[in-house]
mmCIF file with all atom_site columns, C-alpha atoms in Angstrom:
data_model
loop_
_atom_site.group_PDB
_atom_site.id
_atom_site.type_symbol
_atom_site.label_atom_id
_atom_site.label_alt_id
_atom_site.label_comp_id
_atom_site.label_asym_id
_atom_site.label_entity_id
_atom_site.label_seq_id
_atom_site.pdbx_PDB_ins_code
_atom_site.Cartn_x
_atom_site.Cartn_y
_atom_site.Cartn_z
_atom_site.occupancy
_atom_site.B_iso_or_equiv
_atom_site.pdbx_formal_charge
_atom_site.auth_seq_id
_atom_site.auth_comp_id
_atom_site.auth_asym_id
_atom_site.auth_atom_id
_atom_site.pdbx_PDB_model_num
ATOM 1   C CA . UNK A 1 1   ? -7.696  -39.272 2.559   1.00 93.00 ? 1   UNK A CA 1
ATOM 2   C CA . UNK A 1 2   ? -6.967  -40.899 -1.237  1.00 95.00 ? 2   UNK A CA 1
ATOM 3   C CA . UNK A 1 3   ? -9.923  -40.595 -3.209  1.00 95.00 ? 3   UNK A CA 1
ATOM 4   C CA . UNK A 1 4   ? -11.742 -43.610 -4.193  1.00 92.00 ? 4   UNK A CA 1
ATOM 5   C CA . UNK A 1 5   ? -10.049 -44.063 -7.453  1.00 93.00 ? 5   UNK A CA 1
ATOM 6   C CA . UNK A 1 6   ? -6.550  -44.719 -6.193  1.00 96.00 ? 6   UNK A CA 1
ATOM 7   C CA . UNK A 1 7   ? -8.188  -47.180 -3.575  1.00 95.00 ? 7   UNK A CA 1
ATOM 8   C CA . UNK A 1 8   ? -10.026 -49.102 -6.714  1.00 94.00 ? 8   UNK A CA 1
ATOM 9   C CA . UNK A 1 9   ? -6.805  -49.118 -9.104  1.00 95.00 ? 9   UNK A CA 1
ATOM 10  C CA . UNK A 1 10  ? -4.598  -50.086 -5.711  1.00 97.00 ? 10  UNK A CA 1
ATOM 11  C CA . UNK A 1 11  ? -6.782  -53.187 -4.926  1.00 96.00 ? 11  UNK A CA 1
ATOM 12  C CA . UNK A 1 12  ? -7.196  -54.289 -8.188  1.00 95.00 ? 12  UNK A CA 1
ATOM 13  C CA . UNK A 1 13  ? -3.799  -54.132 -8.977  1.00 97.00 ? 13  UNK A CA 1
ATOM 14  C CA . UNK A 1 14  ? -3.139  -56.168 -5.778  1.00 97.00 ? 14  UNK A CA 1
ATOM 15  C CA . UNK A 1 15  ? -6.589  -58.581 -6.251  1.00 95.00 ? 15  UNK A CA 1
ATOM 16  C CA . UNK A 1 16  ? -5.403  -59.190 -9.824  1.00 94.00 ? 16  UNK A CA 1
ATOM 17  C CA . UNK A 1 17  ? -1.472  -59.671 -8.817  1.00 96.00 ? 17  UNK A CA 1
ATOM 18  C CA . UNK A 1 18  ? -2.028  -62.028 -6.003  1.00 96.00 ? 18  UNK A CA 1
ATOM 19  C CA . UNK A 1 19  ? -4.813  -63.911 -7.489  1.00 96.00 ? 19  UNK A CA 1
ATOM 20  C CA . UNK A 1 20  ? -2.723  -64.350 -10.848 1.00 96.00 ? 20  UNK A CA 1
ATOM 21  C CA . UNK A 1 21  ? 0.190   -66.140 -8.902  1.00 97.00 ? 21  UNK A CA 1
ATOM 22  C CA . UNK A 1 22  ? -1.624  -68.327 -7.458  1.00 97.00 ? 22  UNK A CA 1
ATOM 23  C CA . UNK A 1 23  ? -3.562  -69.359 -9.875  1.00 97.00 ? 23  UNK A CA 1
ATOM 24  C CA . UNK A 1 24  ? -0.395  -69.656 -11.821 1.00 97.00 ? 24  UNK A CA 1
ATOM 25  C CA . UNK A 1 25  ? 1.143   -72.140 -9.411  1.00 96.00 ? 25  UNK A CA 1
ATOM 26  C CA . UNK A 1 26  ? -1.755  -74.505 -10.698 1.00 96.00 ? 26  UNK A CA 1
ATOM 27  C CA . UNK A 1 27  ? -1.259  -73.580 -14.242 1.00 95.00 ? 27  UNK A CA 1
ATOM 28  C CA . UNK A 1 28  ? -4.467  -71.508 -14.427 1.00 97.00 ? 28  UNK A CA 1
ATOM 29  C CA . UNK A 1 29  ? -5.074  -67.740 -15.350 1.00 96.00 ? 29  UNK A CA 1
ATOM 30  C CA . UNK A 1 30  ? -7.980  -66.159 -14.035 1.00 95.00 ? 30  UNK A CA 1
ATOM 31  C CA . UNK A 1 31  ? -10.031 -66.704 -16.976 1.00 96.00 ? 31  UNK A CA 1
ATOM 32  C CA . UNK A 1 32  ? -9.325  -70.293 -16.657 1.00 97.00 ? 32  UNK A CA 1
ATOM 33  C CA . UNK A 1 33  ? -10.456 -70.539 -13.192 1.00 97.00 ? 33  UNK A CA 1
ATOM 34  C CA . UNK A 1 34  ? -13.530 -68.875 -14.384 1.00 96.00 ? 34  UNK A CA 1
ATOM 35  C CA . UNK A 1 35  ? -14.404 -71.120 -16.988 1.00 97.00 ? 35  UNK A CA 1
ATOM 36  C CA . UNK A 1 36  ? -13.130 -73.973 -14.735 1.00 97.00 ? 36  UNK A CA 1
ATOM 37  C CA . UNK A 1 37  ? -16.010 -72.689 -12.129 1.00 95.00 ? 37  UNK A CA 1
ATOM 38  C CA . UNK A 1 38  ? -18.968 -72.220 -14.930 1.00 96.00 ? 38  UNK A CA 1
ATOM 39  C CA . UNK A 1 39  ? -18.543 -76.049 -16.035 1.00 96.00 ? 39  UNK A CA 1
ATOM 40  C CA . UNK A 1 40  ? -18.545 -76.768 -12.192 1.00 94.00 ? 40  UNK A CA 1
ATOM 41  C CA . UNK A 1 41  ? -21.797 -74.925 -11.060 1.00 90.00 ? 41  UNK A CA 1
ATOM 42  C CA . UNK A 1 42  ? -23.619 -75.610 -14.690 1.00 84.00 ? 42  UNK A CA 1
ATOM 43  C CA . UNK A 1 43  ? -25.742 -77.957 -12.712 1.00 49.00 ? 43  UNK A CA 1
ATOM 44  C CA . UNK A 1 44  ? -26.679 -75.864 -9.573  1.00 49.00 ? 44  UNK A CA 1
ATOM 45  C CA . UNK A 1 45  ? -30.393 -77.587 -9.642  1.00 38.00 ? 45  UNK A CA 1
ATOM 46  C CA . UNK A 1 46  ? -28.664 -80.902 -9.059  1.00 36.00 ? 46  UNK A CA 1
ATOM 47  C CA . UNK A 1 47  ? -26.575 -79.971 -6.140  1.00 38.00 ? 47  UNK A CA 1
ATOM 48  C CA . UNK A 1 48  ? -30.034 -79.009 -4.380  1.00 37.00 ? 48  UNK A CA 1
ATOM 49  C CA . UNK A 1 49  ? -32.115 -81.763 -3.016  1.00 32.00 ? 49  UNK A CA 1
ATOM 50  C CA . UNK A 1 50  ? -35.377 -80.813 -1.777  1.00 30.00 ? 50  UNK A CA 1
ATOM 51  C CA . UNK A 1 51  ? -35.829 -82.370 1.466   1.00 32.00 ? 51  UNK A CA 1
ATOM 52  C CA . UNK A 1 52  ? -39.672 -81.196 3.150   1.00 30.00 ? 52  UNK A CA 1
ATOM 53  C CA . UNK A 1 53  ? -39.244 -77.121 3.787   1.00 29.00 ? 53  UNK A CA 1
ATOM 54  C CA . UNK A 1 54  ? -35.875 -76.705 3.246   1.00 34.00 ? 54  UNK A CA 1
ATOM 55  C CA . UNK A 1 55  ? -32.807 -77.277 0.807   1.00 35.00 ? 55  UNK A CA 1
ATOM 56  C CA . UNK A 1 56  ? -30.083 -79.678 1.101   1.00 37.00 ? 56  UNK A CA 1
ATOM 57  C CA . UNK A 1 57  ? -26.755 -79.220 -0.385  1.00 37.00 ? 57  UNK A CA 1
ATOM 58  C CA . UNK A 1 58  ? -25.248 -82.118 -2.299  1.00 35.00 ? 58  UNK A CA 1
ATOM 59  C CA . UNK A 1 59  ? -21.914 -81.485 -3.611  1.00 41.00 ? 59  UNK A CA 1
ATOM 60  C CA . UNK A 1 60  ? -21.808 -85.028 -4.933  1.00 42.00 ? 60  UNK A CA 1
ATOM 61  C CA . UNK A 1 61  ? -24.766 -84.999 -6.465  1.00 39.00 ? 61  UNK A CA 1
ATOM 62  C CA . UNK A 1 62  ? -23.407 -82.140 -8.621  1.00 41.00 ? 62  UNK A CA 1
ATOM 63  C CA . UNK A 1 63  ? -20.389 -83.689 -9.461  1.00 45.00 ? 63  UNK A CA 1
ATOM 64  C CA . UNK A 1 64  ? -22.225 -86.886 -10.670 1.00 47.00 ? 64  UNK A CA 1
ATOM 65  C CA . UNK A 1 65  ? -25.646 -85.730 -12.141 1.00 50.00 ? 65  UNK A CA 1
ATOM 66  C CA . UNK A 1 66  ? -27.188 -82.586 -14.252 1.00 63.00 ? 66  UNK A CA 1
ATOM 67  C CA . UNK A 1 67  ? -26.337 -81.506 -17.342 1.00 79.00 ? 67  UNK A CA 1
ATOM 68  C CA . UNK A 1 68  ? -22.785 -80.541 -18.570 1.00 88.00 ? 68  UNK A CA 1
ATOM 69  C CA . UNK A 1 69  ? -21.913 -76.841 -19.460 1.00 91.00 ? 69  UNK A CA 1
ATOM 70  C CA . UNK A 1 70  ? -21.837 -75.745 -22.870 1.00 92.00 ? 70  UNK A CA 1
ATOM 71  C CA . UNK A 1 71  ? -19.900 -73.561 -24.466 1.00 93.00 ? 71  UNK A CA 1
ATOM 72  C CA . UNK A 1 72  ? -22.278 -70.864 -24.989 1.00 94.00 ? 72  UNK A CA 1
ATOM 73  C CA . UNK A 1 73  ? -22.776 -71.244 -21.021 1.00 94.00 ? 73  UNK A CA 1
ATOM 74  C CA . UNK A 1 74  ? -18.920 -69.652 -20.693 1.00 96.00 ? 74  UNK A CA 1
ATOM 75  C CA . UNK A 1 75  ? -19.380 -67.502 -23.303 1.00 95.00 ? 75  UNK A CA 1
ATOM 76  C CA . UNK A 1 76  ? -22.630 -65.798 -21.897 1.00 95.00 ? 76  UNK A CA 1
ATOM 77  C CA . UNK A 1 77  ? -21.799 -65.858 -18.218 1.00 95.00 ? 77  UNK A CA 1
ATOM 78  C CA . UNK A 1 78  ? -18.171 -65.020 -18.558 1.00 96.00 ? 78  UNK A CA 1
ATOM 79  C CA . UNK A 1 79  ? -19.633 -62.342 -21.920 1.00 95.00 ? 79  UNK A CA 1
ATOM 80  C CA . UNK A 1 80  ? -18.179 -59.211 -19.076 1.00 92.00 ? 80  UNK A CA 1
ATOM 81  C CA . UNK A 1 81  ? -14.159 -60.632 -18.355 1.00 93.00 ? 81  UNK A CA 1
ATOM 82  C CA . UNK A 1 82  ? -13.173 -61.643 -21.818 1.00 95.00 ? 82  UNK A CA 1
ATOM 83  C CA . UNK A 1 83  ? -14.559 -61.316 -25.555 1.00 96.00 ? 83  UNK A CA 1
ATOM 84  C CA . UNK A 1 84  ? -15.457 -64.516 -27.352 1.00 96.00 ? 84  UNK A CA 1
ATOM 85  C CA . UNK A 1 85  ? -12.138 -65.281 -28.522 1.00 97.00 ? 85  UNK A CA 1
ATOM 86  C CA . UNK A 1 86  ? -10.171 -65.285 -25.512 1.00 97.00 ? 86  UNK A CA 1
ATOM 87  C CA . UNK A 1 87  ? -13.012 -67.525 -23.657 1.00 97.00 ? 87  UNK A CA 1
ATOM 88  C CA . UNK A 1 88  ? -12.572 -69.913 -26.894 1.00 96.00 ? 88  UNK A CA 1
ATOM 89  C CA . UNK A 1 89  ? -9.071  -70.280 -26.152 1.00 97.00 ? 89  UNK A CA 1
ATOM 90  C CA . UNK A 1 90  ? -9.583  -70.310 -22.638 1.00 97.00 ? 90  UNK A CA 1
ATOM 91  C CA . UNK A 1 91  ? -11.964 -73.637 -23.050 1.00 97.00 ? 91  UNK A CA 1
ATOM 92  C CA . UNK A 1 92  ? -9.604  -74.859 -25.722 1.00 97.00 ? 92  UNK A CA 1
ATOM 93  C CA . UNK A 1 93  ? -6.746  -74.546 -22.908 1.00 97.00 ? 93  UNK A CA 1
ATOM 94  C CA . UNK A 1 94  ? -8.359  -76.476 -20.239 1.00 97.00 ? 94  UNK A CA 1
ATOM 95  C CA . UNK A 1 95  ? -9.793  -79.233 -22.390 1.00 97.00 ? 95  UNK A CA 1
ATOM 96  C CA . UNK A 1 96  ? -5.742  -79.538 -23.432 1.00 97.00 ? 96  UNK A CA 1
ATOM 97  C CA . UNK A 1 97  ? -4.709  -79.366 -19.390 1.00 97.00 ? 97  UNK A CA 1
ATOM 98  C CA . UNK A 1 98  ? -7.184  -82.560 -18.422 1.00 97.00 ? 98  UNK A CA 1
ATOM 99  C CA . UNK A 1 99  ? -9.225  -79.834 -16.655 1.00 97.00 ? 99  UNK A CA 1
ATOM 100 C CA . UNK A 1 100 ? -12.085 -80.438 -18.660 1.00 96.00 ? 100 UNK A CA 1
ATOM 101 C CA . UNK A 1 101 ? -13.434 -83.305 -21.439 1.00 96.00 ? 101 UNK A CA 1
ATOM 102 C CA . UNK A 1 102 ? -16.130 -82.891 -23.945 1.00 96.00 ? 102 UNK A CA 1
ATOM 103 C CA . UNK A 1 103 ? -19.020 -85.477 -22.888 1.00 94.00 ? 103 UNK A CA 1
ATOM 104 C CA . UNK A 1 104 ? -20.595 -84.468 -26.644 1.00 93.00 ? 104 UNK A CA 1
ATOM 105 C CA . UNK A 1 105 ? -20.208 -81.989 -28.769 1.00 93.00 ? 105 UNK A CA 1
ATOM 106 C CA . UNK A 1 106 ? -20.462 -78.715 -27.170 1.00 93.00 ? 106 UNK A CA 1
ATOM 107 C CA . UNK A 1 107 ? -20.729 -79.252 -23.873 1.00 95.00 ? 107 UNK A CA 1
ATOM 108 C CA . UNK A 1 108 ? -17.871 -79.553 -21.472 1.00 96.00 ? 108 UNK A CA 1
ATOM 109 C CA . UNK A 1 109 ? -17.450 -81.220 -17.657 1.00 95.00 ? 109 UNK A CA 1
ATOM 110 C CA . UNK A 1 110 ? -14.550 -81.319 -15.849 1.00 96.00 ? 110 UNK A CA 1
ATOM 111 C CA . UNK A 1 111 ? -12.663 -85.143 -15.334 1.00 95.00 ? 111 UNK A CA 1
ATOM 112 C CA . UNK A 1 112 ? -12.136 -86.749 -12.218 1.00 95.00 ? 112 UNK A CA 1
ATOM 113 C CA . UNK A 1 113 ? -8.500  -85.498 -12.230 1.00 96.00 ? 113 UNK A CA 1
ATOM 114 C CA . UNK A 1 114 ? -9.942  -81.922 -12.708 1.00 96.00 ? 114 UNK A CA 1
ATOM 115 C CA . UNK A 1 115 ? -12.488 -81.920 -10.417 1.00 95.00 ? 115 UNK A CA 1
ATOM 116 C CA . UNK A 1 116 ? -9.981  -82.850 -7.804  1.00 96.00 ? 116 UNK A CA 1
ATOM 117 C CA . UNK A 1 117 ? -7.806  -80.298 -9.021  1.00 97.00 ? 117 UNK A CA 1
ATOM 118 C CA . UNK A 1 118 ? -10.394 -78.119 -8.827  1.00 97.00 ? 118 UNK A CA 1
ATOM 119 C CA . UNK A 1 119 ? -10.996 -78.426 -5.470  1.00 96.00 ? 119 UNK A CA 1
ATOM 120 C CA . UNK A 1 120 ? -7.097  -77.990 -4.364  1.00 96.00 ? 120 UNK A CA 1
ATOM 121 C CA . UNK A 1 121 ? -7.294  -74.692 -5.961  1.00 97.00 ? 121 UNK A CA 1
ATOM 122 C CA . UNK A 1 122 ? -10.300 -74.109 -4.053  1.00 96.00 ? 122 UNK A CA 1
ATOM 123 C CA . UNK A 1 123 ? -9.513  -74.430 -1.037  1.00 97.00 ? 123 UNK A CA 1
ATOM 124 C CA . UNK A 1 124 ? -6.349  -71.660 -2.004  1.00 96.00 ? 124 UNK A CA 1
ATOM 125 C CA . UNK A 1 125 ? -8.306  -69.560 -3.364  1.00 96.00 ? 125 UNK A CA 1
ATOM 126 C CA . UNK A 1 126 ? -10.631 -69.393 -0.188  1.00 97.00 ? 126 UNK A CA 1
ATOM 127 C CA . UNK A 1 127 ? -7.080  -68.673 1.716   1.00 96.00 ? 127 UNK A CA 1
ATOM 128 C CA . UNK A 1 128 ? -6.578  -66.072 -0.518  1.00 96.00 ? 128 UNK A CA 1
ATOM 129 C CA . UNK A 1 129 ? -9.997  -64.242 0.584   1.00 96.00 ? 129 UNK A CA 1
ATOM 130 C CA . UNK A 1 130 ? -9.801  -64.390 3.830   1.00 96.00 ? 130 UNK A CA 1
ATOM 131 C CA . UNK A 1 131 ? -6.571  -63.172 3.667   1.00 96.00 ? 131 UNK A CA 1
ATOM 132 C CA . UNK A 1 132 ? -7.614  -60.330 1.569   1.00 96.00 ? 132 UNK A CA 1
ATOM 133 C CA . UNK A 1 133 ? -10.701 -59.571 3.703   1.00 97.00 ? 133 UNK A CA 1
ATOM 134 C CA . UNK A 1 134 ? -9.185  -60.105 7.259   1.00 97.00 ? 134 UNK A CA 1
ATOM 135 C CA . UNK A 1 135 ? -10.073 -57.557 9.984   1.00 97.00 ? 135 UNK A CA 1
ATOM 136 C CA . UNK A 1 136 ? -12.885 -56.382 8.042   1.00 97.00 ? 136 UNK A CA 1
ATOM 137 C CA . UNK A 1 137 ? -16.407 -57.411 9.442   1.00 97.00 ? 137 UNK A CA 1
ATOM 138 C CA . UNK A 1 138 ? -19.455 -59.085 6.855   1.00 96.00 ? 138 UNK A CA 1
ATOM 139 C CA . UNK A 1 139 ? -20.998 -56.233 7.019   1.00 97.00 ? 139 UNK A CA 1
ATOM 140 C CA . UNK A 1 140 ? -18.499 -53.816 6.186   1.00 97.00 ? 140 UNK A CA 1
ATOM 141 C CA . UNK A 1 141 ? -17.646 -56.266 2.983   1.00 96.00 ? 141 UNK A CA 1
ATOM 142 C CA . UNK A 1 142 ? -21.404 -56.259 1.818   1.00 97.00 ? 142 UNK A CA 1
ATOM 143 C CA . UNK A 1 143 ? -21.315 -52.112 2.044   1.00 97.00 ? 143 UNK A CA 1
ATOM 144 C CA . UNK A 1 144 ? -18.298 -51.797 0.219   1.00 95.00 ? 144 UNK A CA 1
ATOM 145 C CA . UNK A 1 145 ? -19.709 -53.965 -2.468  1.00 95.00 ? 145 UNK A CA 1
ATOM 146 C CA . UNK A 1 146 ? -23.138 -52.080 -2.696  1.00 97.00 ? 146 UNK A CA 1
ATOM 147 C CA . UNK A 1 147 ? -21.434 -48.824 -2.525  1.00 95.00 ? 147 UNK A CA 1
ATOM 148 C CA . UNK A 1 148 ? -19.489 -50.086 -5.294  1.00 94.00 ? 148 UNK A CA 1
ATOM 149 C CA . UNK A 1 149 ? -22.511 -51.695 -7.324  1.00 95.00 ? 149 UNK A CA 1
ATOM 150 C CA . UNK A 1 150 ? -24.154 -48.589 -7.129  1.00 95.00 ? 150 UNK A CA 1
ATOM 151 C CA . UNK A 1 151 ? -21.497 -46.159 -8.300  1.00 93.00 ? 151 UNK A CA 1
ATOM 152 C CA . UNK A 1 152 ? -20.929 -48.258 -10.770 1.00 92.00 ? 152 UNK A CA 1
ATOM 153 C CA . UNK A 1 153 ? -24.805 -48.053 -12.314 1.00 93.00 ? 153 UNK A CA 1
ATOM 154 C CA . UNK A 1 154 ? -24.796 -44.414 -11.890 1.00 93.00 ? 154 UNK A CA 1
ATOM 155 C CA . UNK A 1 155 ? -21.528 -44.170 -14.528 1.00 92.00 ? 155 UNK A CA 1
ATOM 156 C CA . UNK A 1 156 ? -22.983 -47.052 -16.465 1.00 91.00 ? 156 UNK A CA 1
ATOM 157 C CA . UNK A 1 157 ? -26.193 -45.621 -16.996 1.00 86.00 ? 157 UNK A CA 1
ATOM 158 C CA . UNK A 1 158 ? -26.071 -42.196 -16.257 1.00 68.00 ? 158 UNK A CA 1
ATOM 159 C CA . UNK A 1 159 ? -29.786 -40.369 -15.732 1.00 71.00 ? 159 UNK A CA 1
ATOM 160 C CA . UNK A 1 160 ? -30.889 -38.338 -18.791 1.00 71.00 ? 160 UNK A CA 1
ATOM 161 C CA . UNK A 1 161 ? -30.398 -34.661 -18.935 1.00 66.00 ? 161 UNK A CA 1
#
């Protein structure tokens, strides 16, 4: 059996290849889709509806209501992919593309055109992971991702000597 490594660098590779063309075929880089999805869910309280014990999704509501994302939104949620500068260009790029419009200064939404966009590469993307997770079970996912998570904390913060 490969050691864990060579799986991580192998999937990545193949996670980062894959996902790159096709997010290339919409004239997006992963970065962009990133930012794209931080403007979209910068109102996540107004896609929820409470409704008696329980919480309705509204995916119109967030599309018409809440407040737009700002800038330093991208910046600090995205602060792990890219430094400042690349996530700069990044919004600079998508404002240029008609994925996005400044509703004031400093805060960014997408447009109508982007939203629906938006959505196209959605639904592609979601082909993309299931194709990339078929034949494994939920459960198998989530413990591959905790396994991960955790090896990842250990290295991060290793325990003092």
């Amino acid at each position: 059996m490969k050691p864990i490594g060579y799986w991580l660098n192998r999937t990545d590779q193949a996670l980062t290849r894959s996902m790159g063309s096709l997010l290339a075929e919409h004239g997006l880089t992963r970065i962009a889709w990133q930012v794209l999805n931080v403007v979209q869910d910068a109102a996540p309280h107004a896609a929820q509806v409470a409704h008696a014990t329980h919480v309705v999704h509204v995916a119109q509501a967030a599309q018409d209501s809440g407040p737009p994302a700002g800038d330093r939104d991208v910046l600090t949620v995205l602060a792990a992919n890219a430094d400042a500068a690349t996530l700069t260009a990044t919004v600079e790029a998508v404002l240029a593309g008609g994925w996005a419009t400044r509703p004031e200064p400093d805060r960014l939404a997408l447009t109508g055109d982007g939203r629906a966009r938006l959505a196209g590469v959605t639904e592609r993307v979601h082909a993309f992971r299931d194709l990339a997770t078929a034949g494994i079970a939920p459960e198998e996912y989530r413990t591959a991702v905790s396994v991960l998570e955790r090896m990842t904390r250990n290295l991060e913060s290793p325990p003092a000597s």
